[in-house]
Amino acid sequence: MIGTAELKQFARLHVRSQNISGGESILARISDDDAWVSEWSAEGERLRAKGKLLRATSCFVMARFPYVDGVARRAALERAIETFAHWAGPRGLERVEIPVPGGRVRCWAAGLSATRPRPLVLLCGGIVSVKEQWAPALLALRRMGFAGVVAELPGVGENPLPYDADSWRMFPAVLDALAGRADVSHTYAIALSFSGHLALRCAAEDVRLRGIVTAGAPVAAFFTDLEWQRRLPAITAETLRHLIGRLPPADWALPREALTALTIPVAATISTRDEIIPPADGDALRTAIRLSWTTEHDDVHGSPHHVRQTRLWSMLAILRMHGAPVLPRLALGTALKLIRPRSAAGRDKNILPAG
């Protein structure tokens, strides 16, 4: 069972990543699981009534956090999807459905064009976040000259696919479906947390994937270190059991030789106090991948105290992977330097090619 205190602790990353105003005061009003759904949903309805659709969506997203376990969280998810659709339509975001064996994967997309196909950025969250949480980033990607598509990890949100050893195949299916409206031969993935594992696995098979940006991704030790698994936060263990009925097996681990064989750049944000991903997995990304770019924060999983830095650093990494013009890269690099705080412990690091 996931305690309310732990739910609040891990929700803060998602509150900050969605820039939810008054999030801490909402959390303070919550004393049990029933109040979790009702307080977040009530705030969502209040904001929706005022026409603040994106902010309302974020509250409904939090009401269903960390996964749908009954009628109340199912209603919150449906409200999030419906509210976001009203916000997205006037801004040129579109729903696309990807045909896959076993159903259709629903995504949000922007910048698609059959006459002027753009390079594609595929964005995917982890085991507790839905596509509506990340889809606003599509507007920034479109401004930077990319087409973008946001999908969900199998089993999360509206994704009907099972989360299993073959889940990485969803990424090629998305590229196949968008091939006529985006330059999928130049695809870059922003794959957060557990979807980073899928992207790394996909990169070994699909040459259309030209670069990966990830944060807090399990690689190998997460799946093989049983002692580490026994210490996992309840929210992680229970969500994984909800998705696959157990903790992931050891054969999901990516062999070191598979990482060393990658020829594409992989940019990774590593949290040095991550309570979900073991340090050995960050070390593997740093040392096994030949084109590894890393940034480290003295922070917990997802670096909730470094959300702005992570967002800017990730966008800058995508631009550099694609060889974008210098001026946009300089602008992002300057913004990143201005907001990056000095770590009191001196442990924040940034390794990214210049230019």
Tab-separated table of C-alpha atoms in Angstrom:
chain	number	residue	atom	x	y	z
A	1	MET	CA	0.000	0.000	0.000
A	2	ILE	CA	1.195	3.509	-0.844
A	3	GLY	CA	1.046	5.835	2.139
A	4	THR	CA	-0.249	9.377	1.739
A	5	ALA	CA	3.056	10.897	2.867
A	6	GLU	CA	4.955	8.950	0.207
A	7	LEU	CA	2.365	9.856	-2.410
A	8	LYS	CA	2.926	13.540	-1.615
A	9	GLN	CA	6.696	13.121	-1.684
A	10	PHE	CA	6.796	11.660	-5.178
A	11	ALA	CA	3.988	13.855	-6.490
A	12	ARG	CA	6.057	16.986	-5.956
A	13	LEU	CA	8.179	16.269	-9.044
A	14	HIS	CA	5.021	16.176	-11.164
A	15	VAL	CA	3.538	19.239	-9.475
A	16	ARG	CA	6.697	21.187	-10.285
A	17	SER	CA	7.081	19.825	-13.815
A	18	GLN	CA	3.545	21.043	-14.586
A	19	ASN	CA	4.113	24.347	-12.770
A	20	ILE	CA	0.962	23.902	-10.692
A	21	SER	CA	0.320	27.101	-8.766
A	22	GLY	CA	-0.723	26.425	-5.186
A	23	GLY	CA	0.286	22.786	-5.388
A	24	GLU	CA	1.750	22.728	-1.895
A	25	SER	CA	-1.437	24.116	-0.359
A	26	ILE	CA	-3.462	21.410	-2.103
A	27	LEU	CA	-1.104	18.733	-0.790
A	28	ALA	CA	-1.429	20.179	2.720
A	29	ARG	CA	-5.215	19.657	2.621
A	30	ILE	CA	-4.880	15.958	1.806
A	31	SER	CA	-4.980	13.481	4.683
A	32	ASP	CA	-5.883	10.189	2.981
A	33	ASP	CA	-6.323	8.563	-0.420
A	34	ASP	CA	-9.968	9.598	-0.811
A	35	ALA	CA	-9.012	13.205	-0.160
A	36	TRP	CA	-6.220	12.879	-2.729
A	37	VAL	CA	-8.639	12.398	-5.583
A	38	SER	CA	-11.336	14.733	-4.293
A	39	GLU	CA	-9.055	17.697	-3.491
A	40	TRP	CA	-7.189	17.598	-6.803
A	41	SER	CA	-10.415	17.046	-8.761
A	42	ALA	CA	-12.190	19.913	-6.988
A	43	GLU	CA	-9.329	22.253	-7.842
A	44	GLY	CA	-9.469	21.045	-11.435
A	45	GLU	CA	-13.187	21.782	-11.661
A	46	ARG	CA	-12.691	25.227	-10.125
A	47	LEU	CA	-10.014	26.112	-12.682
A	48	ARG	CA	-11.987	24.643	-15.573
A	49	ALA	CA	-15.000	26.775	-14.645
A	50	LYS	CA	-12.733	29.827	-14.910
A	51	GLY	CA	-11.560	28.760	-18.378
A	52	LYS	CA	-8.046	27.888	-17.162
A	53	LEU	CA	-8.011	24.638	-19.071
A	54	LEU	CA	-4.329	23.701	-18.963
A	55	ARG	CA	-4.080	24.339	-15.236
A	56	ALA	CA	-7.266	22.336	-14.736
A	57	THR	CA	-5.827	19.480	-16.780
A	58	SER	CA	-2.769	19.375	-14.533
A	59	CYS	CA	-4.968	19.020	-11.456
A	60	PHE	CA	-6.985	16.196	-13.003
A	61	VAL	CA	-3.697	14.522	-13.964
A	62	MET	CA	-2.622	14.707	-10.330
A	63	ALA	CA	-5.989	13.354	-9.169
A	64	ARG	CA	-5.367	10.097	-11.083
A	65	PHE	CA	-1.758	9.872	-9.850
A	66	PRO	CA	-0.041	7.425	-9.660
A	67	TYR	CA	-2.330	5.071	-11.614
A	68	VAL	CA	-5.998	4.269	-12.123
A	69	ASP	CA	-7.096	1.948	-9.318
A	70	GLY	CA	-10.848	2.504	-9.341
A	71	VAL	CA	-13.795	4.612	-10.420
A	72	ALA	CA	-12.590	7.927	-8.946
A	73	ARG	CA	-9.163	7.928	-10.571
A	74	ARG	CA	-10.673	6.671	-13.843
A	75	ALA	CA	-13.035	9.653	-13.842
A	76	ALA	CA	-10.121	11.995	-13.134
A	77	LEU	CA	-8.163	10.589	-16.086
A	78	GLU	CA	-11.143	10.986	-18.405
A	79	ARG	CA	-11.635	14.556	-17.199
A	80	ALA	CA	-7.941	15.299	-17.832
A	81	ILE	CA	-8.138	13.968	-21.390
A	82	GLU	CA	-11.356	15.857	-22.157
A	83	THR	CA	-10.148	19.140	-20.660
A	84	PHE	CA	-6.794	18.966	-22.397
A	85	ALA	CA	-8.511	18.357	-25.744
A	86	HIS	CA	-10.412	21.647	-25.352
A	87	TRP	CA	-7.123	23.446	-24.628
A	88	ALA	CA	-5.146	21.708	-27.381
A	89	GLY	CA	-7.486	22.153	-30.343
A	90	PRO	CA	-7.174	25.941	-30.809
A	91	ARG	CA	-3.377	25.625	-30.505
A	92	GLY	CA	-3.021	23.215	-33.401
A	93	LEU	CA	-2.272	20.098	-31.388
A	94	GLU	CA	-3.916	17.016	-32.813
A	95	ARG	CA	-4.800	13.567	-31.596
A	96	VAL	CA	-3.291	10.753	-33.618
A	97	GLU	CA	-4.012	7.063	-33.246
A	98	ILE	CA	-1.245	4.575	-33.943
A	99	PRO	CA	-2.376	1.119	-35.094
A	100	VAL	CA	-0.517	-1.607	-33.206
A	101	PRO	CA	-1.150	-5.295	-32.622
A	102	GLY	CA	-3.660	-5.376	-29.805
A	103	GLY	CA	-5.235	-1.969	-30.307
A	104	ARG	CA	-4.526	1.659	-31.088
A	105	VAL	CA	-2.132	3.902	-29.182
A	106	ARG	CA	-3.513	7.416	-28.773
A	107	CYS	CA	-0.994	10.253	-28.891
A	108	TRP	CA	-0.850	14.037	-29.080
A	109	ALA	CA	1.120	15.586	-31.935
A	110	ALA	CA	2.086	18.931	-33.453
A	111	GLY	CA	3.992	20.138	-36.496
A	112	LEU	CA	3.017	17.225	-38.744
A	113	SER	CA	2.922	17.994	-42.470
A	114	ALA	CA	2.802	15.830	-45.582
A	115	THR	CA	4.190	18.652	-47.732
A	116	ARG	CA	6.939	19.884	-45.388
A	117	PRO	CA	7.879	16.990	-43.105
A	118	ARG	CA	10.010	18.049	-40.148
A	119	PRO	CA	12.425	16.001	-38.042
A	120	LEU	CA	10.516	14.265	-35.268
A	121	VAL	CA	10.836	14.370	-31.489
A	122	LEU	CA	9.080	11.495	-29.729
A	123	LEU	CA	8.297	12.270	-26.086
A	124	CYS	CA	7.266	9.637	-23.558
A	125	GLY	CA	6.926	9.657	-19.775
A	126	GLY	CA	7.351	6.901	-17.218
A	127	ILE	CA	5.137	4.543	-15.261
A	128	VAL	CA	3.133	7.205	-13.391
A	129	SER	CA	2.680	10.049	-15.915
A	130	VAL	CA	0.179	10.469	-18.747
A	131	LYS	CA	0.686	12.144	-22.113
A	132	GLU	CA	-1.408	15.197	-21.185
A	133	GLN	CA	1.261	16.072	-18.610
A	134	TRP	CA	3.981	16.357	-21.258
A	135	ALA	CA	2.026	17.394	-24.367
A	136	PRO	CA	2.373	21.182	-23.807
A	137	ALA	CA	6.064	20.727	-24.717
A	138	LEU	CA	4.888	20.106	-28.285
A	139	LEU	CA	4.389	23.852	-28.718
A	140	ALA	CA	8.055	24.539	-27.933
A	141	LEU	CA	9.212	21.740	-30.221
A	142	ARG	CA	7.123	23.127	-33.078
A	143	ARG	CA	8.588	26.600	-32.557
A	144	MET	CA	12.075	25.080	-32.782
A	145	GLY	CA	11.292	23.501	-36.155
A	146	PHE	CA	10.414	19.957	-35.100
A	147	ALA	CA	7.360	17.805	-35.417
A	148	GLY	CA	6.509	16.263	-32.082
A	149	VAL	CA	4.479	13.368	-30.767
A	150	VAL	CA	3.750	12.428	-27.155
A	151	ALA	CA	2.948	8.833	-26.273
A	152	GLU	CA	2.428	6.968	-23.023
A	153	LEU	CA	4.307	3.995	-21.678
A	154	PRO	CA	2.378	0.784	-22.397
A	155	GLY	CA	-0.293	0.232	-19.772
A	156	VAL	CA	-0.355	3.889	-18.720
A	157	GLY	CA	-3.208	6.316	-19.423
A	158	GLU	CA	-4.930	5.455	-22.695
A	159	ASN	CA	-2.214	3.080	-23.909
A	160	PRO	CA	-3.825	-0.382	-24.199
A	161	LEU	CA	-0.580	-2.265	-24.825
A	162	PRO	CA	0.861	-4.525	-22.134
A	163	TYR	CA	4.071	-3.372	-20.487
A	164	ASP	CA	6.490	-6.219	-21.207
A	165	ALA	CA	9.873	-7.067	-22.704
A	166	ASP	CA	8.642	-6.147	-26.193
A	167	SER	CA	7.218	-2.740	-25.266
A	168	TRP	CA	10.059	-0.993	-27.113
A	169	ARG	CA	8.380	-2.026	-30.372
A	170	MET	CA	5.799	0.702	-29.786
A	171	PHE	CA	8.377	3.328	-30.795
A	172	PRO	CA	8.979	1.933	-34.320
A	173	ALA	CA	5.205	1.578	-34.715
A	174	VAL	CA	4.787	5.292	-33.982
A	175	LEU	CA	7.476	6.163	-36.540
A	176	ASP	CA	5.893	3.912	-39.164
A	177	ALA	CA	2.516	5.590	-38.677
A	178	LEU	CA	3.918	9.133	-38.946
A	179	ALA	CA	6.299	8.453	-41.841
A	180	GLY	CA	4.161	10.386	-44.319
A	181	ARG	CA	3.893	13.513	-42.147
A	182	ALA	CA	7.292	13.774	-40.438
A	183	ASP	CA	10.910	13.094	-41.339
A	184	VAL	CA	11.084	9.993	-39.170
A	185	SER	CA	14.539	9.149	-40.538
A	186	HIS	CA	15.682	11.906	-38.169
A	187	THR	CA	13.875	11.048	-34.940
A	188	TYR	CA	15.000	12.037	-31.451
A	189	ALA	CA	13.466	10.633	-28.275
A	190	ILE	CA	12.882	12.436	-25.005
A	191	ALA	CA	12.191	9.307	-23.002
A	192	LEU	CA	11.816	9.880	-19.280
A	193	SER	CA	12.321	7.361	-16.484
A	194	PHE	CA	11.170	3.874	-17.507
A	195	SER	CA	10.536	4.876	-21.123
A	196	GLY	CA	14.255	5.663	-21.338
A	197	HIS	CA	14.854	1.934	-21.014
A	198	LEU	CA	12.536	1.343	-23.991
A	199	ALA	CA	14.298	3.998	-26.077
A	200	LEU	CA	17.729	2.506	-25.413
A	201	ARG	CA	16.423	-0.913	-26.405
A	202	CYS	CA	14.806	0.514	-29.539
A	203	ALA	CA	17.992	2.313	-30.585
A	204	ALA	CA	19.743	-1.027	-30.952
A	205	GLU	CA	17.222	-2.036	-33.622
A	206	ASP	CA	15.957	1.097	-35.399
A	207	VAL	CA	18.419	3.393	-37.185
A	208	ARG	CA	15.768	6.103	-37.512
A	209	LEU	CA	16.357	6.981	-33.867
A	210	ARG	CA	19.228	9.494	-34.034
A	211	GLY	CA	19.520	10.498	-30.378
A	212	ILE	CA	18.010	9.957	-26.933
A	213	VAL	CA	17.457	12.337	-24.038
A	214	THR	CA	16.513	10.645	-20.793
A	215	ALA	CA	16.318	11.187	-17.040
A	216	GLY	CA	16.165	8.602	-14.282
A	217	ALA	CA	16.186	5.642	-16.654
A	218	PRO	CA	16.625	2.042	-15.484
A	219	VAL	CA	19.286	0.284	-17.519
A	220	ALA	CA	20.514	-2.979	-16.014
A	221	ALA	CA	21.180	-2.965	-12.265
A	222	PHE	CA	17.593	-1.934	-11.517
A	223	PHE	CA	16.440	-5.253	-12.948
A	224	THR	CA	19.173	-7.493	-11.541
A	225	ASP	CA	19.916	-6.090	-8.073
A	226	LEU	CA	17.376	-7.855	-5.861
A	227	GLU	CA	18.581	-6.102	-2.727
A	228	TRP	CA	17.970	-2.735	-4.411
A	229	GLN	CA	14.511	-3.870	-5.499
A	230	ARG	CA	13.626	-4.764	-1.916
A	231	ARG	CA	14.285	-1.140	-0.923
A	232	LEU	CA	12.185	0.420	-3.682
A	233	PRO	CA	9.616	3.031	-2.634
A	234	ALA	CA	6.132	1.550	-2.367
A	235	ILE	CA	4.861	3.842	-5.131
A	236	THR	CA	7.331	2.336	-7.619
A	237	ALA	CA	6.838	-1.264	-6.559
A	238	GLU	CA	3.034	-1.011	-6.453
A	239	THR	CA	2.810	0.774	-9.804
A	240	LEU	CA	4.979	-1.873	-11.455
A	241	ARG	CA	2.852	-4.616	-9.917
A	242	HIS	CA	-0.235	-2.837	-11.232
A	243	LEU	CA	1.272	-2.783	-14.738
A	244	ILE	CA	2.878	-6.217	-14.989
A	245	GLY	CA	1.804	-8.090	-11.875
A	246	ARG	CA	5.306	-8.152	-10.358
A	247	LEU	CA	8.634	-6.373	-10.429
A	248	PRO	CA	10.355	-6.554	-13.843
A	249	PRO	CA	12.507	-9.668	-14.306
A	250	ALA	CA	16.292	-9.710	-14.618
A	251	ASP	CA	16.220	-10.462	-18.342
A	252	TRP	CA	14.924	-6.933	-18.994
A	253	ALA	CA	18.427	-5.659	-18.194
A	254	LEU	CA	20.295	-4.140	-21.133
A	255	PRO	CA	23.657	-5.890	-21.648
A	256	ARG	CA	26.690	-3.632	-21.488
A	257	GLU	CA	27.689	-4.728	-24.997
A	258	ALA	CA	24.344	-3.433	-26.303
A	259	LEU	CA	25.125	-0.016	-24.822
A	260	THR	CA	28.677	0.067	-26.186
A	261	ALA	CA	27.327	-0.797	-29.642
A	262	LEU	CA	25.170	2.337	-29.769
A	263	THR	CA	26.510	4.966	-32.154
A	264	ILE	CA	23.990	7.702	-31.372
A	265	PRO	CA	24.298	10.367	-28.660
A	266	VAL	CA	22.517	9.700	-25.379
A	267	ALA	CA	21.990	12.656	-23.032
A	268	ALA	CA	21.077	11.662	-19.491
A	269	THR	CA	20.097	13.548	-16.358
A	270	ILE	CA	21.329	11.642	-13.318
A	271	SER	CA	20.109	12.282	-9.774
A	272	THR	CA	22.831	11.339	-7.307
A	273	ARG	CA	20.319	10.600	-4.513
A	274	ASP	CA	17.887	8.695	-6.731
A	275	GLU	CA	15.877	6.325	-4.559
A	276	ILE	CA	14.447	4.410	-7.549
A	277	ILE	CA	17.330	4.005	-10.008
A	278	PRO	CA	20.568	2.506	-8.615
A	279	PRO	CA	23.856	4.419	-9.088
A	280	ALA	CA	25.206	1.600	-11.254
A	281	ASP	CA	22.687	2.459	-13.976
A	282	GLY	CA	23.856	6.067	-14.132
A	283	ASP	CA	27.433	4.807	-14.267
A	284	ALA	CA	26.516	2.538	-17.184
A	285	LEU	CA	25.109	5.462	-19.162
A	286	ARG	CA	28.236	7.495	-18.435
A	287	THR	CA	30.829	4.855	-19.225
A	288	ALA	CA	29.378	2.314	-21.658
A	289	ILE	CA	27.868	4.638	-24.274
A	290	ARG	CA	30.492	6.181	-26.512
A	291	LEU	CA	28.530	9.403	-27.158
A	292	SER	CA	27.242	9.937	-23.639
A	293	TRP	CA	26.310	13.446	-22.459
A	294	THR	CA	25.360	13.694	-18.804
A	295	THR	CA	24.252	16.209	-16.237
A	296	GLU	CA	24.192	15.335	-12.537
A	297	HIS	CA	22.166	16.906	-9.757
A	298	ASP	CA	22.420	16.406	-6.018
A	299	ASP	CA	18.743	15.497	-5.923
A	300	VAL	CA	16.246	12.634	-5.690
A	301	HIS	CA	14.536	10.765	-8.547
A	302	GLY	CA	13.613	13.048	-11.429
A	303	SER	CA	15.518	15.973	-9.852
A	304	PRO	CA	12.382	17.823	-8.684
A	305	HIS	CA	14.462	20.763	-7.450
A	306	HIS	CA	16.049	21.147	-10.891
A	307	VAL	CA	13.005	20.997	-13.187
A	308	ARG	CA	13.814	24.150	-15.172
A	309	GLN	CA	17.442	23.170	-15.605
A	310	THR	CA	16.475	19.695	-16.806
A	311	ARG	CA	13.938	21.079	-19.273
A	312	LEU	CA	16.388	23.567	-20.807
A	313	TRP	CA	19.261	21.084	-20.828
A	314	SER	CA	17.095	18.486	-22.579
A	315	MET	CA	15.963	20.907	-25.288
A	316	LEU	CA	19.544	22.060	-25.787
A	317	ALA	CA	20.662	18.450	-26.160
A	318	ILE	CA	18.030	17.843	-28.859
A	319	LEU	CA	19.176	20.918	-30.791
A	320	ARG	CA	22.802	19.834	-30.630
A	321	MET	CA	22.007	16.279	-31.664
A	322	HIS	CA	20.192	17.610	-34.704
A	323	GLY	CA	22.866	20.174	-35.568
A	324	ALA	CA	20.436	23.075	-35.251
A	325	PRO	CA	21.569	26.654	-36.006
A	326	VAL	CA	23.902	28.254	-33.493
A	327	LEU	CA	21.669	31.125	-32.331
A	328	PRO	CA	18.880	29.008	-30.777
A	329	ARG	CA	21.503	26.856	-29.089
A	330	LEU	CA	23.287	29.896	-27.712
A	331	ALA	CA	20.018	31.305	-26.384
A	332	LEU	CA	19.170	28.084	-24.555
A	333	GLY	CA	22.730	27.694	-23.309
A	334	THR	CA	22.721	31.222	-21.904
A	335	ALA	CA	19.368	30.676	-20.181
A	336	LEU	CA	20.687	27.460	-18.669
A	337	LYS	CA	23.770	29.184	-17.278
A	338	LEU	CA	21.640	31.917	-15.726
A	339	ILE	CA	19.374	29.576	-13.778
A	340	ARG	CA	21.772	26.792	-12.844
A	341	PRO	CA	22.360	27.153	-9.106
A	342	ARG	CA	25.608	26.418	-7.403
A	343	SER	CA	25.265	23.183	-5.505
A	344	ALA	CA	26.157	23.572	-1.854
A	345	ALA	CA	27.717	20.137	-1.973
A	346	GLY	CA	29.546	20.901	-5.204
A	347	ARG	CA	28.029	17.843	-6.882
A	348	ASP	CA	26.085	19.351	-9.799
A	349	LYS	CA	27.890	18.551	-13.024
A	350	ASN	CA	27.201	19.230	-16.676
A	351	ILE	CA	28.851	17.450	-19.572
A	352	LEU	CA	27.515	18.492	-22.973
A	353	PRO	CA	29.472	19.245	-26.143
A	354	ALA	CA	29.982	22.940	-26.756
A	355	GLY	CA	28.494	24.808	-29.679
